[in-house]
Amino acid sequence: MNPFLRLFETPWIWSWLASFIVWFLTIMVTLGASTIGVSQAALTFAAFSVIVGLGQMFVITLGPGNIDLSVPATMTFAGTVALKLMNVENGMILPGLLVTIAIGLVVGLCNYSLIKALRIPPIIATLSMSFIVQSAAIWTNRGLRIKPPSALADFTTSNTLGAPNVAIVALLISILAWFLLEKTIYGRWISAIGQSMPAARMAGIPVDGARLATYLFCAVLASVAGYLLACFSGGAALNMGSEYLLMSIAVVVIGGTAVAGGDSNVPGIWGASLFMFLVVSMLNTYGLGAGIRLIMTGLIIISVIMLAGGRRASIR
Amino acid sequence: MTIRKMILASAAIACAAMPFSAFADTSAKKIALSNNYAGNSWRQAMLTSWEKVTGEAVKAGVVAAADAFTTAENQATEQAAQIQNMILQGYDAIVLNAASPTALNGAVKEACDAGITVVSFDGIVTEPCAWRIAVDFKEMGRSQVEYLSKKLPDGGNLLEIRGLAGVFVDDEISAGIHEGVKQFPQFKIVGSVHGDWAQDVAQKAVAGILPSLPDIVGVVTQGGDGYGAAQAIAATDRKMPIIVMGNREDELRWWKEQKDAKGYETMSVSIAPGVSTLAFWVAQQILDGKEVKKDLVVPFLRIDQDNLETNLANTQAGGVANVEYTQQDALKVIESAK
């Protein structure tokens, strides 16, 4: 088979194709004058979806029923606590980041403890955990918005060689995730667990260890995304994570990862994240009403998933 | 003690003002707040105001209890169940910020039938037996365009930031803005995005549409989204348009910075979260036997160039510019409706 056709066999190509078409249609409104603006905005905002999407992808890889619904609450909590701790001082950036990671680790640990020790299904365990975490965020500072330290605010909102810094951070995290998934034994383990947990257990894979590590990884990525988003948008808000619940799941699915688990890919997360931002921008640019916009968003997402899913069905 | 005196004094004024009203004692009455959402700074300020004002009222013996309850999921069904619980718990009045204008009507009717006074505010209900403290959202939208027409007599292109799609308040403010544009045809809305009243969502939406827009001279908003729009526009090399703000502290602070740096001028308009306390006093007055019209209108809180500093100083960091209402304010609102 020639390499060009083989490219169409990859599960992530459809999300990339879709985002390219949408990008092209958006910039054509101004006959190309908005190319740089649209591209930079897309990369910036896709970066946050990429970071949370990667974590969610690892969890979904673990197989049917595995999902982390505490992502938005974790983002909000990490953002509020870190900004409160840093209190606009540049010297506190590192402690702020460390606390952020610690919050992620604690939430991840609690999530998996509920799932394992109390045998609660992940969807319920992480949802109830998200109530606790969200309440903690409300309780910490009652919606107070504290500005990020100036150095961090500048870093998150500026570009390096034309590429937004947050996108570069997301790219580095993606490379790490790709390495973990494709090149390490851990990546093989979680794929094996996703395909069949009993088989993985019999094969001597440390199932609980791998699952715990995955929930920790997801929660840490969510808290880091919250930290960056809070600094990017000039302060944490209590509802800042809310749109990332559906977003984190949508980018995984559109990116071509198997919802049933055991088969994931990193590039698809990027394609899907860019697509999710661009499709809203495109429909806004064409000035369509909110109702039509939501229907169109839904239809476009369904068709992308159908294309990606149709391919898989024809192979199996 | 001073608080007690103040309340006694206002009660005395109330007595003096209405010699003909039946004056029942409300000191044994219990009032509950049914709130559908607590996840943003406006709602947090609303709850804080409620706690502060009703706490003092309870201490002073005006009412026996004024408890606040918030549902976890912002669902009408959940709030209906909450109201049914309040009926069983024997509250005398329910002050309500409703998740839906119609979906709670059944539960509200049950409460009315049980002899409970229901006062809805902000998120009002259409059930006729309940009282409504509404904001003239249309006027709030229209006044923004009117302000812009004074600042920019030549007109120009506007960007509209809307709220949460499908919510009554969003439709009303937007209708007001479009009415304003009809009234001042030198303005044209060239783009419209939904910012969900959250600044990070607004920032994202504006950053997405901005590269495709022609020059814009003004941004009309619904509150909570102005700072996000400012951030998105500041990231480009566009000239900063007049962004109408929505009384959030971050918006006011940004405005102040711009005002000091380059004489930036705008205005800010929204409803004060303390409207919950107005609803409380109205409920108390109804329990007191006062005749109150079913539909009351609360004025919105507007901040202009000259009173920016005072308002900013009075606004808690990260909060919303707020006014807490007194019993007298409630009486004034009740009187003006007649």
PDB file of C-alpha atoms in Angstrom, chain B residues 37 44 51 62 85 95 98 120 136 143 187 193 218 239 259 281 283 313 322 330 335:
ATOM      1  CA  TYR B  37     -26.531  28.041  41.466  1.00  0.00           C
ATOM      2  CA  GLN B  44     -21.242  34.196  45.788  1.00  0.00           C
ATOM      3  CA  GLU B  51     -26.132  36.178  54.952  1.00  0.00           C
ATOM      4  CA  VAL B  62     -37.319  41.101  62.681  1.00  0.00           C
ATOM      5  CA  ASN B  85     -38.974  20.292  51.285  1.00  0.00           C
ATOM      6  CA  VAL B  95     -37.364  33.831  48.359  1.00  0.00           C
ATOM      7  CA  ALA B  98     -35.202  30.147  39.913  1.00  0.00           C
ATOM      8  CA  SER B 120     -38.822  35.412  42.996  1.00  0.00           C
ATOM      9  CA  ASP B 136     -35.474  45.762  33.035  1.00  0.00           C
ATOM     10  CA  SER B 143     -28.757  52.047  27.475  1.00  0.00           C
ATOM     11  CA  PHE B 187     -24.007  51.589  14.704  1.00  0.00           C
ATOM     12  CA  VAL B 193     -20.347  35.612  20.196  1.00  0.00           C
ATOM     13  CA  GLY B 218     -17.360  49.420  20.685  1.00  0.00           C
ATOM     14  CA  LYS B 239      -6.946  49.957  18.954  1.00  0.00           C
ATOM     15  CA  LYS B 259      -8.230  55.404  32.706  1.00  0.00           C
ATOM     16  CA  TRP B 281     -37.282  42.730  52.705  1.00  0.00           C
ATOM     17  CA  ALA B 283     -40.981  39.047  51.548  1.00  0.00           C
ATOM     18  CA  ALA B 313     -13.037  50.979  46.521  1.00  0.00           C
ATOM     19  CA  ASN B 322     -22.800  45.595  45.144  1.00  0.00           C
ATOM     20  CA  ALA B 330     -37.789  47.866  49.759  1.00  0.00           C
ATOM     21  CA  GLU B 335     -44.343  52.309  46.623  1.00  0.00           C
TER      22      GLU B 335
END
